[in-house]
XYZ file of C-alpha atoms in Angstrom:
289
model
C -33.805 -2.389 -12.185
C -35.226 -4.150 -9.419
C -33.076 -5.444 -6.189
C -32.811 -7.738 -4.039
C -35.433 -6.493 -0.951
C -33.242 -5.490 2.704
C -35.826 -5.413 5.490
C -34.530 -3.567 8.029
C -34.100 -5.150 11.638
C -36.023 -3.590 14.496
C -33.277 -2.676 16.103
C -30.045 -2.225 14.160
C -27.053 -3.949 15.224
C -23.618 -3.831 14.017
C -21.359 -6.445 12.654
C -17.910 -5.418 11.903
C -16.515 -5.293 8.358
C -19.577 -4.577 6.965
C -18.089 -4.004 3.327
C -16.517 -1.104 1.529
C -13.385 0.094 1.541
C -13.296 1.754 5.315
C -14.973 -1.199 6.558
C -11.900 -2.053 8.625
C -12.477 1.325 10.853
C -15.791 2.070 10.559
C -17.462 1.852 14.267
C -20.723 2.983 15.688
C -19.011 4.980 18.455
C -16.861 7.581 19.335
C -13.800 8.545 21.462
C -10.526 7.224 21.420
C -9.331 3.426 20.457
C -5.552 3.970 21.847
C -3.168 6.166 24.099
C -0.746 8.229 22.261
C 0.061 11.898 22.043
C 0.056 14.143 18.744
C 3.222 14.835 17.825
C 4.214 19.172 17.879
C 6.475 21.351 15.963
C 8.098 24.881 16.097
C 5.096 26.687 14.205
C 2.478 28.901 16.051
C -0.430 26.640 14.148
C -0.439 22.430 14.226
C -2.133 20.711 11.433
C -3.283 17.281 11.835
C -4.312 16.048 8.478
C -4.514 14.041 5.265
C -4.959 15.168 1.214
C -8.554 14.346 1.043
C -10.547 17.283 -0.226
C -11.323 18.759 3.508
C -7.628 18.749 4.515
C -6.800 19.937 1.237
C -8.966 23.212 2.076
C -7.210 24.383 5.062
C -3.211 23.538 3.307
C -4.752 25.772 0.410
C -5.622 28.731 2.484
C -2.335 28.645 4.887
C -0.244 28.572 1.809
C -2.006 31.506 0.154
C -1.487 33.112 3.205
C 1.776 32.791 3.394
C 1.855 33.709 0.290
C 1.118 36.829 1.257
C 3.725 37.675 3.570
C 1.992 36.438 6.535
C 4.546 34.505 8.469
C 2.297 34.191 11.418
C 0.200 31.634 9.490
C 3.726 29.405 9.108
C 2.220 25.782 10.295
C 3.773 22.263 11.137
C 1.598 20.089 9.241
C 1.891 16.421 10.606
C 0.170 13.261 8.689
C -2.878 11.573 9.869
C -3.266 7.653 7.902
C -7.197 7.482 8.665
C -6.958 4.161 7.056
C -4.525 3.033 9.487
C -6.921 4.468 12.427
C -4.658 7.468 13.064
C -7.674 9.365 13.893
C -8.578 7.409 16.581
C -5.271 8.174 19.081
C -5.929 9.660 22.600
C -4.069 13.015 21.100
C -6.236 13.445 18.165
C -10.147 13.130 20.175
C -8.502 15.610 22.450
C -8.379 17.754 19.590
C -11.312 16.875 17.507
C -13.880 14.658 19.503
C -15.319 13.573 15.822
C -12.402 11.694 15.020
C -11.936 13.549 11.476
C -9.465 15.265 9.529
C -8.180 18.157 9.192
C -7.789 19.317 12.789
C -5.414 22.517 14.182
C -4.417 23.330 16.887
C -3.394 27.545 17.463
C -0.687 27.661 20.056
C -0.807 31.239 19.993
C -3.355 31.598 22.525
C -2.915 30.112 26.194
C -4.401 27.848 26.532
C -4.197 26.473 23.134
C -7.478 26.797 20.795
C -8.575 23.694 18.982
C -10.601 23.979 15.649
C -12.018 20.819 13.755
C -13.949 20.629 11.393
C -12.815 22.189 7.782
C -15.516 24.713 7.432
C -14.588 26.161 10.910
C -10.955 25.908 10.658
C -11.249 28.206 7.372
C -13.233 30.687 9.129
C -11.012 30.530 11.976
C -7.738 31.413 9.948
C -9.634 34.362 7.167
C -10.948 36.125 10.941
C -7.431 35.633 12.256
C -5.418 37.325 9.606
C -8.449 38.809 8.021
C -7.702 37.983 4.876
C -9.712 35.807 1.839
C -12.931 37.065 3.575
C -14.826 40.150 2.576
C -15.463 42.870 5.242
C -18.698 44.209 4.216
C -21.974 42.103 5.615
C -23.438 41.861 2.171
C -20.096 40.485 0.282
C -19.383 38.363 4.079
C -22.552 37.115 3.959
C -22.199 36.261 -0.043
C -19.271 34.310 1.090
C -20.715 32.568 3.685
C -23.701 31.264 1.638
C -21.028 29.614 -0.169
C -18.802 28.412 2.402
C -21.889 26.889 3.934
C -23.382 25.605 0.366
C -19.947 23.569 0.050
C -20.612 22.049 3.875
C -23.939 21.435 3.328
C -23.652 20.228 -0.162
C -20.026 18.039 -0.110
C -21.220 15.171 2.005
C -23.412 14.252 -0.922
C -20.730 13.855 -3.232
C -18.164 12.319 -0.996
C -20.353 9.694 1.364
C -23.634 9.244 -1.210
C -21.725 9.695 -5.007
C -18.746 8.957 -3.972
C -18.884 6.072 -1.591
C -21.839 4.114 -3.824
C -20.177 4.528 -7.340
C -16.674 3.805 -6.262
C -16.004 2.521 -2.872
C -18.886 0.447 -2.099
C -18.146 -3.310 -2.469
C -20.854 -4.074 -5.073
C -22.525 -1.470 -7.347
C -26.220 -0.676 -6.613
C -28.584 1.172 -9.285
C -30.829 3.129 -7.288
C -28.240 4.890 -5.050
C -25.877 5.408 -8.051
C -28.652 6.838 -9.907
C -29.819 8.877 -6.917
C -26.938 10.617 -5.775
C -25.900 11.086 -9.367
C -28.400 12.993 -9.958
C -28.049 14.808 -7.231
C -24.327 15.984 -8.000
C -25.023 16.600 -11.739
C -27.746 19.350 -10.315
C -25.160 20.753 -7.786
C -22.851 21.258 -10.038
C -25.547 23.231 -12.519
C -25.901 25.444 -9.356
C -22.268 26.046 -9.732
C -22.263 26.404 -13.645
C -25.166 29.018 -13.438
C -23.331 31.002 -10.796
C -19.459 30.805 -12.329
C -21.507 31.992 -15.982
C -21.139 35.521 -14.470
C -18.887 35.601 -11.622
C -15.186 34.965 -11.660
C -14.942 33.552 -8.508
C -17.800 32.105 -6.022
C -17.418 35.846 -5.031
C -17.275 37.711 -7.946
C -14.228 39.110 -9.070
C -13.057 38.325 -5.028
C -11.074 34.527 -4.395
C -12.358 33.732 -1.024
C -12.161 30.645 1.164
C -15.571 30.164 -0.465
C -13.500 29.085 -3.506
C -10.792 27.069 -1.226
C -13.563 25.328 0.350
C -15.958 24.058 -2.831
C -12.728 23.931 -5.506
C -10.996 20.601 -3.464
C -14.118 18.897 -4.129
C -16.099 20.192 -7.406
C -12.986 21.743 -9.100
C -10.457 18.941 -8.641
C -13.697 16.839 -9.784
C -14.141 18.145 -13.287
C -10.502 18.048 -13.901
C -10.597 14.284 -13.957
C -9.618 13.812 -10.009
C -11.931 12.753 -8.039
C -13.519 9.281 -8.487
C -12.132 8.613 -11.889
C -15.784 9.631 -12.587
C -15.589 12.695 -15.110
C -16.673 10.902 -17.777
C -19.818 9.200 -15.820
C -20.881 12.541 -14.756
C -20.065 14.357 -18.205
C -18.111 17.223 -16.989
C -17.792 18.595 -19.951
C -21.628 19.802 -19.806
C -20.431 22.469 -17.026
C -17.667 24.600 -18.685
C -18.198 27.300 -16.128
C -16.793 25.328 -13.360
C -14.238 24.054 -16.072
C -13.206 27.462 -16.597
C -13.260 28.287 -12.492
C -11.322 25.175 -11.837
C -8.786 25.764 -13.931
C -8.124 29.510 -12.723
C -7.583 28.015 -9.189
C -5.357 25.121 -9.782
C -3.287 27.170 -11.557
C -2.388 28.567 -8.394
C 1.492 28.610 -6.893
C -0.527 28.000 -3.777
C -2.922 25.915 -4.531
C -0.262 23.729 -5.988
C 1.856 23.687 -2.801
C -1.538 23.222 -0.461
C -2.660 19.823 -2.472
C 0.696 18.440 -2.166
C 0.616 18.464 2.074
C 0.288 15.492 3.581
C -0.254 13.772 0.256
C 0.174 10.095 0.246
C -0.360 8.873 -3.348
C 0.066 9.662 -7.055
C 2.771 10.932 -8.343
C 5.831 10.787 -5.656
C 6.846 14.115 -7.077
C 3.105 15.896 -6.195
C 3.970 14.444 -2.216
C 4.435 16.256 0.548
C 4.188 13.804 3.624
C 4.827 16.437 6.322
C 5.168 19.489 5.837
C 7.220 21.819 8.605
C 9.070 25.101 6.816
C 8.399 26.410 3.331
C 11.589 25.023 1.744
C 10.167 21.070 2.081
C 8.144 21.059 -1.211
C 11.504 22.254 -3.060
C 14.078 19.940 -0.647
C 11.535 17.005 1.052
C 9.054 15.703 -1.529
C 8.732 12.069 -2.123
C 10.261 11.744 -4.986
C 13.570 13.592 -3.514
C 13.092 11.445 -0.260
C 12.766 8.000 -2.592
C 16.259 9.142 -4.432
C 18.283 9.233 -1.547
C-alpha cells in the first residue's frame, strides 16, 4: 500500500512533540534537564528503575539471588516515572549519562561503582556473586551469545515493533510489516533453540534467560503490546513452553512486581526497600488503608 512520500530535509531539524506517545520527552540531546539528587537507602546496591522489560531484568536476577541466601545482593529499589522526565534529574546522568533505566549504583566499593545499562548491570551482579553464570568458557561463552542476542536483538521489538504497531500516533504499513517480520523470525530463532534446550542454556537458567524472558517470554503470554494475536504466538510453542517455566518463578514473580506502576494494584510494587514489602507494601494494601 502506497504512502504518502516524506523527503527528507538536508539537514534535519527538530520540532518538539513530534508525535507518539514519548513525544513530550523525547530530545535530541543529552545530559541533565534539572538539579536534584537520587534519593539512597540502607542496602549495599541502589536501583533506579521502572517495570519495563530492561528494569524488569535486573529485579528478576536480585530476587533470585536472594533467593538464594545471598543477603549481600539485598537492594533499595527506588522508582524512576520516565514519562514524567525522572530520568533526566542531575542525580540520575551522574549515574547513567544515557538517561535510561535501570541504573545501580554498588555502594560496596569506595568510591561507589555505577552500572547502566541492563545488559551490563546483569553481568555485573552474576560476576559479583558468581552465580546464574556458567564457569566454564564454552557454557560462559554459550551464555553470553545469548545475553548479547537479547541486546542486540530487543531494540527491534521494543523501538521498531513495538513503537510502530502500538505507540506511534498513526499506523504505517511498511514499518509494521517490516519490523513484524523481523520479530516473527527472532522469535523462530528462539523456537528452534528452546525445541532442545530447557533453558537458553540448556538444562542451566542463566541471566541469559532473565535477560530475553522480560521481553519475548512476557510477549507470548499475551503482555507485551496486546499483540499476541497479530504476531500468532501460538506458532512458537517452544518459547510458550520456556515462558511459562520462568514466570512460574517465586522470583520472577516478586522481580516483575518492583517498581511496577500499572495493572493490577495487587501485581505493584512501587518501591521496593526489604523483602517483607511485596507481602506488607503492595498497592493494593497501600490503596486499603
Amino acid at each position: 500500500m502506497a504512502q504518502n512520500t516524506y523527503t527528507p530535509e538536508k539537514v534535519w531539524q527538530w520540532e518538539a512533540g513530534n508525535g507518539g506517545k514519548f513525544a513530550n520527552i523525547n530530545r535530541p540531546t543529552a545530559g541533565h534537564r534539572f538539579d536534584q539528587p537520587l534519593p539512597t537507602g540502607k542496602h549495599p546496591l541502589q536501583l533506579y528503575s521502572l517495570a519495563t522489560p530492561n528494569g524488569v531484568k535486573v529485579t528478576i536476577l536480585l530476587e533470585e539471588l536472594l533467593e538464594k541466601g545471598l543477603n549481600g545482593a539485598e537492594y533499595d529499589a527506588f522508582l524512576i516515572d520516565i514519562m514524567e522526565g525522572e530520568q533526566f534529574s542531575s542525580g540520575f546522568t551522574d549515574v547513567n549519562p544515557n538517561s535510561k533505566i535501570p541504573a545501580l549504583v554498588d555502594t560496596t566499593h569506595q568510591p561507589a561503582i555505577n552500572v547502566f545499562e541492563s545488559g551490563s548491570i546483569l553481568l555485573y551482579l552474576a560476576e559479583k556473586f558468581s552465580e546464574f553464570i556458567p564457569d566454564k568458557l564454552v557454557d560462559r561463552t554459550k551464555c553470553l551469545n545469548w545475553l548479547f542476542w537479547q541486546m542486540g536483538s530487543a531494540p527491534i521489538l521494543g523501538g521498531g515493533f513495538g513503537h510502530f504497531y502500538a505507540y506511534a500516533p498513526e499506523k504505517f504499513q511498511y514499518p509494521i510489516d517490516r519490523y513484524t517480520m523481523e520479530v516473527k523470525r527472532q522469535l523462530d530463532v528462539l523456537n528452534i533453540h528452546l525445541q532442545n534446550n530447557r533453558y537458553l542454556c540448556g538444562d542451566n537458567y542463566t541471566i541469559a534467560d532473565m535477560a530475553i524472558w522480560p521481553w519475548y517470554g512476557v510477549l507470548v503470554e499475551g503482555g507485551l503490546y496486546e499483540a499476541a494475536e497479530f504476531l500468532d504466538v501460538q506458532a512458537y510453542p517452544n518459547v510458550i513452553r520456556w515462558a511459562k517455566q520462568i514466570s512460574a518463578r517465586p522470583a520472577v514473580k516478586k522481580g516483575r512486581m518492583v517498581n511496577r506502576t500499572w495493572g493490577e494494584e495487587h501485581e505493584q510494587l512501587h518501591e521496593r526497600h526489604d523483602s517483607q514489602d511485596f507481602e506488607s507494601k503492595s498497592q493494593d494494601i497501600h490503596t486499603a488503608k
